[in-house]
Amino acid sequence: MGNASEIFLFVSRISKDNDFVMGTLYTIFGVLSVLGNGILLFVAFRKKSSLKPAEFFVVNLAISDLTMTITLFPLAIPSAYAHMWLFNLTTCTVYAFCGVLFGLCSLSNLTVLSCVCWLKVCCPNYGNKFSYCHASLLVAGIWCYAGVFAVGPLSGWGEYGAEPYGTACCINWHAPNHSSAAMSYIICLFFFCYIVPCTIIFLSYTFILVTVRGSRQAVQQHMSPQNKITNAHALIVKLSVAVCIGFLTAWSPYAIVSMWAAFGNATDIPPMAFALAAIFAKSSTLYNPIVYLVFKPNFRKSLCRDVAHCRSTFCRCFCQHSSAQKGTCRQSHHIDECNSTRLSNGLPENHRTCRHCPCTETVSGAKENFTDYSPQQTARILKGSVQTEVAVSQLSNEMQSDFL
């Protein structure tokens, strides 16, 4: 682990009960984040051919959040339960690098996405020209922007180290007290990765809401399109409020603590303040997919369709397995016997439906091949004392319905 000072930094400085709570919260966040972001990526993959350019940022956001969950939570959870950092200094540096890189990537995604929404709503002449090429370039720029601040501490601009509460790693908040480079890094991080994004997001969604309100007033006299536009307006308002609240909730505590550490004495800050800030920051991986799965109708509809498809596939497989066990619908030459019932005159008649097997494909396939078997199906008609045997296909539709 190193010298005594390093050992002190890697031992938890909060109570075991608080560490247990943090480990439990991280476990819940991790499971829900993997499920939420995994579902979001699954839906995006299923509808990849119809993805809009602006939705590239939603996919990129899910990728960064999911990667952050996979790289950080497996290390933070056991350390929290063990009441100490369980890994070496190199792992601590990698942990801190991944946290800064993927955290700033998610934050930049939200910022660029707000700008794209503003462009499409407030400046439709330019927003309609936003293409896949533009989206791809911006996604690459997001990763480069986050990479600059993540690589900075590795090159001497700032430092990575153990968190003051001792069971995780991030930026060394004690470094600004004795290093001007670390001080400038934290100031730039606060300005370019919190103040600027917060301002852009707030202004973008403010202009969007103003534009939406003006367009709503412009269509008040047109009742038919008003309902559709009102629904779109309500959706935009909900999405805007959710994104702004989520951004401020996740990153404001960390911004406050970072400035407190940069311009004050980091040793005077309670370790629990850093722990709470870390909890709020990691919660962003949880609610980002929820926001876009709940408030984006196309993602929600795709998810419902995929769930229905998976359910029907499962039921079909289960049906086939169950039918094989019961001996129903085994072979094609046994289908008539499996699907047979009795007519009122005692002769077997096939409905092409199996009473023991709800397989829709068997039913539909049988209906398509009904004409192949219909000439072989006969019925006896009693007129007075004369009994006549005719093919069912020769009967009228009304009489066929009585038999079938």
Short mmCIF file of C-alpha atoms in Angstrom, two decimals:
data_model
loop_
_atom_site.label_atom_id
_atom_site.label_comp_id
_atom_site.label_asym_id
_atom_site.label_seq_id
_atom_site.Cartn_x
_atom_site.Cartn_y
_atom_site.Cartn_z
CA MET A 1 0.00 0.00 0.00
CA GLY A 2 2.93 2.36 0.41
CA ASN A 3 4.00 4.55 3.31
CA ALA A 4 2.01 5.46 6.41
CA SER A 5 0.40 8.52 4.86
CA GLU A 6 -0.93 6.45 1.97
CA ILE A 7 -2.27 3.85 4.40
CA PHE A 8 -4.09 6.58 6.29
CA LEU A 9 -5.69 7.88 3.11
CA PHE A 10 -6.88 4.39 2.07
CA VAL A 11 -8.62 3.65 5.37
CA SER A 12 -12.23 4.79 5.65
CA ARG A 13 -12.73 7.95 7.64
CA ILE A 14 -16.46 7.55 8.10
CA SER A 15 -18.30 5.12 10.36
CA LYS A 16 -18.92 1.50 9.44
CA ASP A 17 -22.66 2.11 9.45
CA ASN A 18 -22.26 4.91 6.89
CA ASP A 19 -19.99 2.72 4.79
CA PHE A 20 -22.61 -0.04 4.90
CA VAL A 21 -25.28 2.42 3.74
CA MET A 22 -23.02 3.63 0.93
CA GLY A 23 -22.29 0.07 -0.16
CA THR A 24 -26.00 -0.75 -0.19
CA LEU A 25 -26.85 2.37 -2.18
CA TYR A 26 -24.09 1.66 -4.67
CA THR A 27 -25.39 -1.88 -5.08
CA ILE A 28 -28.91 -0.64 -5.79
CA PHE A 29 -27.62 2.07 -8.13
CA GLY A 30 -25.42 -0.42 -9.95
CA VAL A 31 -28.16 -2.99 -10.56
CA LEU A 32 -30.71 -0.41 -11.68
CA SER A 33 -28.15 1.39 -13.84
CA VAL A 34 -27.16 -1.79 -15.66
CA LEU A 35 -30.81 -2.67 -16.23
CA GLY A 36 -31.84 0.84 -17.31
CA ASN A 37 -28.91 1.55 -19.60
CA GLY A 38 -28.91 -2.01 -20.91
CA ILE A 39 -32.59 -1.73 -21.86
CA LEU A 40 -31.98 1.66 -23.45
CA LEU A 41 -29.12 0.28 -25.56
CA PHE A 42 -31.18 -2.80 -26.46
CA VAL A 43 -34.04 -0.62 -27.67
CA ALA A 44 -31.62 1.58 -29.62
CA PHE A 45 -30.03 -1.49 -31.23
CA ARG A 46 -33.43 -2.87 -32.22
CA LYS A 47 -34.39 0.42 -33.88
CA LYS A 48 -30.89 1.32 -35.12
CA SER A 49 -32.10 1.71 -38.70
CA SER A 50 -34.60 4.40 -37.63
CA LEU A 51 -32.47 6.29 -35.09
CA LYS A 52 -32.53 10.04 -35.52
CA PRO A 53 -29.28 12.05 -35.39
CA ALA A 54 -30.24 13.66 -32.08
CA GLU A 55 -30.79 10.23 -30.55
CA PHE A 56 -27.11 9.43 -31.04
CA PHE A 57 -26.47 11.47 -27.91
CA VAL A 58 -28.98 9.44 -25.92
CA VAL A 59 -27.18 6.26 -27.00
CA ASN A 60 -23.79 7.79 -26.20
CA LEU A 61 -25.12 8.84 -22.79
CA ALA A 62 -26.24 5.29 -22.07
CA ILE A 63 -22.82 3.95 -23.15
CA SER A 64 -20.91 6.32 -20.88
CA ASP A 65 -23.24 5.70 -17.92
CA LEU A 66 -23.12 1.93 -18.36
CA THR A 67 -19.31 1.94 -18.69
CA MET A 68 -19.02 4.09 -15.58
CA THR A 69 -21.19 1.62 -13.67
CA ILE A 70 -19.18 -1.39 -14.84
CA THR A 71 -15.77 0.15 -14.07
CA LEU A 72 -16.51 1.91 -10.76
CA PHE A 73 -19.19 0.07 -8.84
CA PRO A 74 -17.46 -3.37 -8.66
CA LEU A 75 -14.55 -1.63 -6.90
CA ALA A 76 -16.49 0.82 -4.76
CA ILE A 77 -19.05 -1.66 -3.38
CA PRO A 78 -16.67 -4.19 -1.76
CA SER A 79 -14.46 -1.36 -0.48
CA ALA A 80 -17.43 0.28 1.21
CA TYR A 81 -18.47 -2.97 2.88
CA ALA A 82 -14.85 -3.69 3.92
CA HIS A 83 -14.53 -0.19 5.44
CA MET A 84 -11.33 0.45 3.46
CA TRP A 85 -9.96 0.67 -0.08
CA LEU A 86 -9.16 -2.93 -1.04
CA PHE A 87 -6.94 -2.25 -4.04
CA ASN A 88 -3.56 -0.70 -4.77
CA LEU A 89 -2.58 2.81 -5.80
CA THR A 90 -2.49 1.98 -9.53
CA THR A 91 -6.06 0.69 -9.41
CA CYS A 92 -6.99 3.86 -7.53
CA THR A 93 -5.59 5.99 -10.37
CA VAL A 94 -7.44 3.97 -13.02
CA TYR A 95 -10.64 4.19 -10.96
CA ALA A 96 -10.32 7.97 -10.69
CA PHE A 97 -9.52 8.33 -14.39
CA CYS A 98 -12.60 6.30 -15.41
CA GLY A 99 -14.78 8.25 -13.01
CA VAL A 100 -13.71 11.62 -14.41
CA LEU A 101 -13.76 10.50 -18.07
CA PHE A 102 -17.18 8.85 -18.09
CA GLY A 103 -18.70 11.36 -15.68
CA LEU A 104 -17.65 14.34 -17.82
CA CYS A 105 -18.71 12.48 -20.97
CA SER A 106 -22.24 12.06 -19.58
CA LEU A 107 -22.31 15.67 -18.48
CA SER A 108 -21.13 16.88 -21.92
CA ASN A 109 -23.73 14.64 -23.59
CA LEU A 110 -26.52 16.36 -21.69
CA THR A 111 -25.11 19.76 -22.63
CA VAL A 112 -24.78 19.03 -26.35
CA LEU A 113 -28.19 17.35 -26.42
CA SER A 114 -29.79 20.48 -24.96
CA CYS A 115 -28.15 22.56 -27.70
CA VAL A 116 -29.42 20.21 -30.40
CA CYS A 117 -32.94 20.35 -28.96
CA TRP A 118 -32.75 24.14 -28.91
CA LEU A 119 -31.58 24.17 -32.54
CA LYS A 120 -34.40 21.89 -33.72
CA VAL A 121 -37.17 23.66 -31.78
CA CYS A 122 -36.11 27.31 -31.90
CA CYS A 123 -34.26 27.34 -35.23
CA PRO A 124 -36.01 24.67 -37.34
CA ASN A 125 -34.47 25.95 -40.59
CA TYR A 126 -31.06 24.94 -39.26
CA GLY A 127 -32.23 22.15 -37.01
CA ASN A 128 -33.76 20.23 -39.90
CA LYS A 129 -30.34 20.18 -41.56
CA PHE A 130 -28.77 18.44 -38.56
CA SER A 131 -27.45 15.19 -40.02
CA TYR A 132 -25.84 11.96 -38.92
CA CYS A 133 -22.44 13.36 -39.85
CA HIS A 134 -22.96 16.34 -37.52
CA ALA A 135 -24.05 14.02 -34.71
CA SER A 136 -21.04 11.74 -35.17
CA LEU A 137 -18.62 14.66 -35.10
CA LEU A 138 -20.21 16.04 -31.93
CA VAL A 139 -20.07 12.64 -30.23
CA ALA A 140 -16.36 12.43 -31.03
CA GLY A 141 -15.91 15.98 -29.72
CA ILE A 142 -17.66 15.02 -26.46
CA TRP A 143 -15.18 12.23 -25.80
CA CYS A 144 -12.23 14.48 -26.66
CA TYR A 145 -13.51 17.22 -24.36
CA ALA A 146 -13.92 14.78 -21.47
CA GLY A 147 -10.57 13.18 -22.28
CA VAL A 148 -8.70 16.48 -21.88
CA PHE A 149 -9.79 16.85 -18.26
CA ALA A 150 -9.39 13.13 -17.53
CA VAL A 151 -5.81 12.99 -18.87
CA GLY A 152 -4.83 16.27 -17.14
CA PRO A 153 -3.99 14.75 -13.72
CA LEU A 154 -1.99 11.99 -15.42
CA SER A 155 0.22 14.60 -17.10
CA GLY A 156 0.81 16.70 -13.99
CA TRP A 157 -2.10 19.13 -14.28
CA GLY A 158 -3.95 18.20 -11.10
CA GLU A 159 -3.66 14.95 -9.19
CA TYR A 160 -5.59 11.76 -8.67
CA GLY A 161 -5.79 10.20 -5.24
CA ALA A 162 -8.00 8.69 -2.58
CA GLU A 163 -11.26 10.38 -1.71
CA PRO A 164 -11.21 12.03 1.74
CA TYR A 165 -13.72 9.45 3.02
CA GLY A 166 -11.26 6.69 2.10
CA THR A 167 -13.14 3.99 0.17
CA ALA A 168 -12.94 5.39 -3.37
CA CYS A 169 -10.68 7.49 -5.56
CA CYS A 170 -11.09 10.64 -7.58
CA ILE A 171 -9.34 14.02 -7.81
CA ASN A 172 -6.98 14.76 -4.94
CA TRP A 173 -8.83 17.57 -3.19
CA HIS A 174 -5.91 18.23 -0.83
CA ALA A 175 -3.51 19.05 -3.70
CA PRO A 176 -4.71 22.66 -4.28
CA ASN A 177 -3.45 23.59 -0.81
CA HIS A 178 0.16 23.07 -1.90
CA SER A 179 0.08 23.05 -5.73
CA SER A 180 -0.89 25.92 -8.04
CA ALA A 181 -1.31 23.49 -10.96
CA ALA A 182 -3.84 21.48 -8.97
CA MET A 183 -5.61 24.71 -8.01
CA SER A 184 -5.88 25.83 -11.64
CA TYR A 185 -7.11 22.38 -12.66
CA ILE A 186 -9.95 22.39 -10.15
CA ILE A 187 -10.92 25.96 -11.09
CA CYS A 188 -11.00 25.06 -14.81
CA LEU A 189 -12.91 21.90 -14.01
CA PHE A 190 -15.47 23.86 -12.02
CA PHE A 191 -15.89 26.53 -14.70
CA PHE A 192 -15.80 24.46 -17.93
CA CYS A 193 -17.45 21.32 -16.59
CA TYR A 194 -20.10 22.81 -14.32
CA ILE A 195 -20.73 26.53 -14.79
CA VAL A 196 -20.62 26.48 -18.61
CA PRO A 197 -22.70 23.28 -19.04
CA CYS A 198 -25.19 24.41 -16.40
CA THR A 199 -25.60 27.76 -18.12
CA ILE A 200 -25.99 26.21 -21.58
CA ILE A 201 -28.55 23.67 -20.39
CA PHE A 202 -30.54 26.28 -18.48
CA LEU A 203 -30.58 28.77 -21.39
CA SER A 204 -31.34 26.11 -24.01
CA TYR A 205 -34.37 24.73 -22.24
CA THR A 206 -35.52 28.22 -21.25
CA PHE A 207 -35.56 29.28 -24.92
CA ILE A 208 -37.29 26.02 -25.81
CA LEU A 209 -40.04 26.63 -23.25
CA VAL A 210 -40.49 30.22 -24.45
CA THR A 211 -40.75 29.05 -28.05
CA VAL A 212 -43.18 26.30 -27.12
CA ARG A 213 -45.35 28.73 -25.22
CA GLY A 214 -45.43 31.12 -28.18
CA SER A 215 -46.36 28.37 -30.63
CA ARG A 216 -49.09 27.16 -28.30
CA GLN A 217 -50.67 30.59 -28.28
CA ALA A 218 -50.43 30.76 -32.07
CA VAL A 219 -52.57 27.64 -32.55
CA GLN A 220 -55.23 28.27 -29.94
CA GLN A 221 -57.83 28.90 -32.65
CA HIS A 222 -57.12 25.61 -34.43
CA MET A 223 -58.63 22.84 -32.37
CA SER A 224 -57.58 19.78 -34.37
CA PRO A 225 -53.81 20.35 -34.39
CA GLN A 226 -53.93 21.91 -30.95
CA ASN A 227 -54.26 18.56 -29.21
CA LYS A 228 -51.19 17.15 -30.94
CA ILE A 229 -49.17 20.26 -30.35
CA THR A 230 -50.27 20.44 -26.72
CA ASN A 231 -49.08 16.88 -26.18
CA ALA A 232 -45.74 17.72 -27.78
CA HIS A 233 -45.47 20.83 -25.63
CA ALA A 234 -46.20 18.89 -22.46
CA LEU A 235 -43.58 16.31 -23.43
CA ILE A 236 -40.94 18.97 -24.05
CA VAL A 237 -41.71 20.70 -20.77
CA LYS A 238 -41.47 17.45 -18.78
CA LEU A 239 -38.24 16.43 -20.48
CA SER A 240 -36.71 19.86 -19.95
CA VAL A 241 -37.60 19.99 -16.27
CA ALA A 242 -36.41 16.41 -15.70
CA VAL A 243 -33.03 17.00 -17.36
CA CYS A 244 -32.40 20.25 -15.51
CA ILE A 245 -33.35 18.81 -12.13
CA GLY A 246 -31.28 15.71 -12.73
CA PHE A 247 -28.23 17.72 -13.79
CA LEU A 248 -28.37 20.03 -10.79
CA THR A 249 -29.08 17.20 -8.36
CA ALA A 250 -26.18 15.07 -9.55
CA TRP A 251 -23.41 17.61 -10.00
CA SER A 252 -24.15 20.56 -7.72
CA PRO A 253 -22.98 18.81 -4.51
CA TYR A 254 -19.69 17.85 -6.15
CA ALA A 255 -19.20 21.37 -7.52
CA ILE A 256 -19.80 22.90 -4.08
CA VAL A 257 -17.39 20.50 -2.39
CA SER A 258 -14.71 21.05 -5.04
CA MET A 259 -14.83 24.81 -4.59
CA TRP A 260 -14.85 24.39 -0.83
CA ALA A 261 -11.70 22.28 -1.11
CA ALA A 262 -10.01 24.57 -3.63
CA PHE A 263 -10.50 27.89 -1.81
CA GLY A 264 -10.63 26.59 1.75
CA ASN A 265 -8.77 24.04 3.81
CA ALA A 266 -9.64 20.56 2.57
CA THR A 267 -8.80 19.05 5.93
CA ASP A 268 -11.62 21.06 7.54
CA ILE A 269 -14.27 19.58 5.23
CA PRO A 270 -16.16 16.65 6.81
CA PRO A 271 -15.39 13.38 4.98
CA MET A 272 -19.11 12.66 4.88
CA ALA A 273 -19.59 15.75 2.67
CA PHE A 274 -17.37 14.17 0.01
CA ALA A 275 -19.17 10.85 0.44
CA LEU A 276 -22.59 12.41 -0.10
CA ALA A 277 -21.32 14.33 -3.13
CA ALA A 278 -20.03 11.07 -4.62
CA ILE A 279 -23.37 9.35 -4.03
CA PHE A 280 -25.26 12.11 -5.84
CA ALA A 281 -22.79 12.09 -8.75
CA LYS A 282 -23.04 8.31 -9.21
CA SER A 283 -26.83 8.49 -9.10
CA SER A 284 -26.74 10.16 -12.53
CA THR A 285 -26.10 6.73 -14.09
CA LEU A 286 -29.47 5.64 -12.72
CA TYR A 287 -31.94 8.36 -13.66
CA ASN A 288 -30.57 9.33 -17.08
CA PRO A 289 -31.98 6.18 -18.79
CA ILE A 290 -35.20 6.53 -16.82
CA VAL A 291 -35.72 10.08 -18.08
CA TYR A 292 -35.35 9.13 -21.73
CA LEU A 293 -37.26 5.85 -21.51
CA VAL A 294 -40.16 7.60 -19.78
CA PHE A 295 -40.34 10.87 -21.71
CA LYS A 296 -39.35 9.81 -25.25
CA PRO A 297 -42.39 8.17 -26.87
CA ASN A 298 -40.47 6.48 -29.68
CA PHE A 299 -38.15 4.70 -27.23
CA ARG A 300 -41.08 3.77 -25.03
CA LYS A 301 -43.10 2.37 -27.93
CA SER A 302 -40.11 0.41 -29.19
CA LEU A 303 -39.58 -1.02 -25.72
CA CYS A 304 -43.23 -2.10 -25.47
CA ARG A 305 -43.06 -3.69 -28.90
CA ASP A 306 -39.85 -5.56 -28.09
CA VAL A 307 -41.26 -6.78 -24.76
CA ALA A 308 -44.38 -8.04 -26.54
CA HIS A 309 -42.22 -9.77 -29.16
CA CYS A 310 -40.07 -11.45 -26.49
CA ARG A 311 -43.18 -12.54 -24.61
CA SER A 312 -44.78 -14.07 -27.72
CA THR A 313 -41.51 -15.84 -28.57
CA PHE A 314 -41.26 -17.25 -25.05
CA CYS A 315 -44.89 -18.37 -25.09
CA ARG A 316 -44.43 -19.99 -28.49
CA CYS A 317 -41.35 -21.91 -27.32
CA PHE A 318 -43.06 -22.91 -24.09
CA CYS A 319 -46.14 -23.96 -26.06
CA GLN A 320 -44.13 -26.16 -28.40
CA HIS A 321 -42.26 -27.75 -25.49
CA SER A 322 -45.49 -28.36 -23.60
CA SER A 323 -47.19 -29.81 -26.65
CA ALA A 324 -44.30 -32.19 -27.20
CA GLN A 325 -44.58 -33.44 -23.63
CA LYS A 326 -48.32 -33.98 -23.83
CA GLY A 327 -48.07 -35.71 -27.20
CA THR A 328 -50.23 -33.12 -28.96
CA CYS A 329 -49.37 -31.66 -32.36
CA ARG A 330 -46.41 -34.06 -32.69
CA GLN A 331 -46.23 -34.80 -36.39
CA SER A 332 -47.98 -33.38 -39.44
CA HIS A 333 -49.94 -36.62 -40.05
CA HIS A 334 -51.24 -36.49 -36.46
CA ILE A 335 -52.50 -32.88 -36.65
CA ASP A 336 -55.94 -33.93 -37.90
CA GLU A 337 -56.38 -36.27 -34.94
CA CYS A 338 -55.09 -33.67 -32.47
CA ASN A 339 -57.42 -30.98 -33.76
CA SER A 340 -60.49 -33.07 -34.28
CA THR A 341 -63.89 -32.76 -32.67
CA ARG A 342 -67.18 -34.43 -33.47
CA LEU A 343 -70.00 -33.17 -35.61
CA SER A 344 -73.57 -33.54 -34.50
CA ASN A 345 -73.91 -36.62 -36.71
CA GLY A 346 -70.99 -38.39 -34.99
CA LEU A 347 -68.40 -38.04 -37.77
CA PRO A 348 -64.96 -36.56 -37.03
CA GLU A 349 -64.51 -33.03 -38.29
CA ASN A 350 -61.30 -30.96 -38.09
CA HIS A 351 -61.45 -27.35 -36.91
CA ARG A 352 -57.69 -26.87 -37.43
CA THR A 353 -57.38 -25.79 -33.80
CA CYS A 354 -55.90 -27.79 -31.00
CA ARG A 355 -57.81 -27.51 -27.76
CA HIS A 356 -54.69 -28.34 -25.75
CA CYS A 357 -52.22 -26.16 -27.63
CA PRO A 358 -52.56 -22.34 -27.83
CA CYS A 359 -49.96 -22.08 -30.59
CA THR A 360 -51.16 -19.37 -32.92
CA GLU A 361 -48.80 -20.41 -35.67
CA THR A 362 -50.30 -23.92 -35.81
CA VAL A 363 -53.75 -22.42 -36.08
CA SER A 364 -52.81 -19.91 -38.76
CA GLY A 365 -50.81 -22.50 -40.70
CA ALA A 366 -53.74 -24.88 -40.61
CA LYS A 367 -56.10 -22.19 -41.86
CA GLU A 368 -53.82 -21.47 -44.79
CA ASN A 369 -53.80 -25.17 -45.77
CA PHE A 370 -57.52 -25.63 -45.16
CA THR A 371 -58.30 -25.88 -48.84
CA ASP A 372 -55.89 -28.79 -49.19
CA TYR A 373 -57.93 -30.93 -46.83
CA SER A 374 -61.45 -29.62 -47.40
CA PRO A 375 -62.30 -32.00 -50.34
CA GLN A 376 -61.73 -34.96 -48.03
CA GLN A 377 -64.19 -33.67 -45.42
CA THR A 378 -67.71 -34.95 -45.85
CA ALA A 379 -70.99 -34.52 -44.06
CA ARG A 380 -74.20 -36.54 -44.13
CA ILE A 381 -77.40 -34.60 -44.65
CA LEU A 382 -80.69 -36.20 -43.75
CA LYS A 383 -83.69 -35.03 -45.86
CA GLY A 384 -86.74 -36.92 -44.80
CA SER A 385 -85.77 -40.58 -45.04
CA VAL A 386 -83.01 -39.99 -47.61
CA GLN A 387 -79.44 -39.66 -46.33
CA THR A 388 -76.93 -37.95 -48.62
CA GLU A 389 -73.13 -37.64 -48.17
CA VAL A 390 -71.55 -34.52 -49.67
CA ALA A 391 -68.22 -32.70 -49.34
CA VAL A 392 -68.21 -29.88 -46.83
CA SER A 393 -66.60 -27.55 -49.36
CA GLN A 394 -69.68 -27.90 -51.57
CA LEU A 395 -72.01 -26.60 -48.90
CA SER A 396 -73.03 -22.96 -48.64
CA ASN A 397 -71.12 -20.69 -46.27
CA GLU A 398 -74.00 -20.65 -43.83
CA MET A 399 -74.22 -24.42 -43.71
CA GLN A 400 -70.43 -24.74 -43.42
CA SER A 401 -70.50 -22.43 -40.41
CA ASP A 402 -73.05 -24.69 -38.77
CA PHE A 403 -70.71 -27.64 -39.16
CA LEU A 404 -67.44 -25.87 -38.48
#
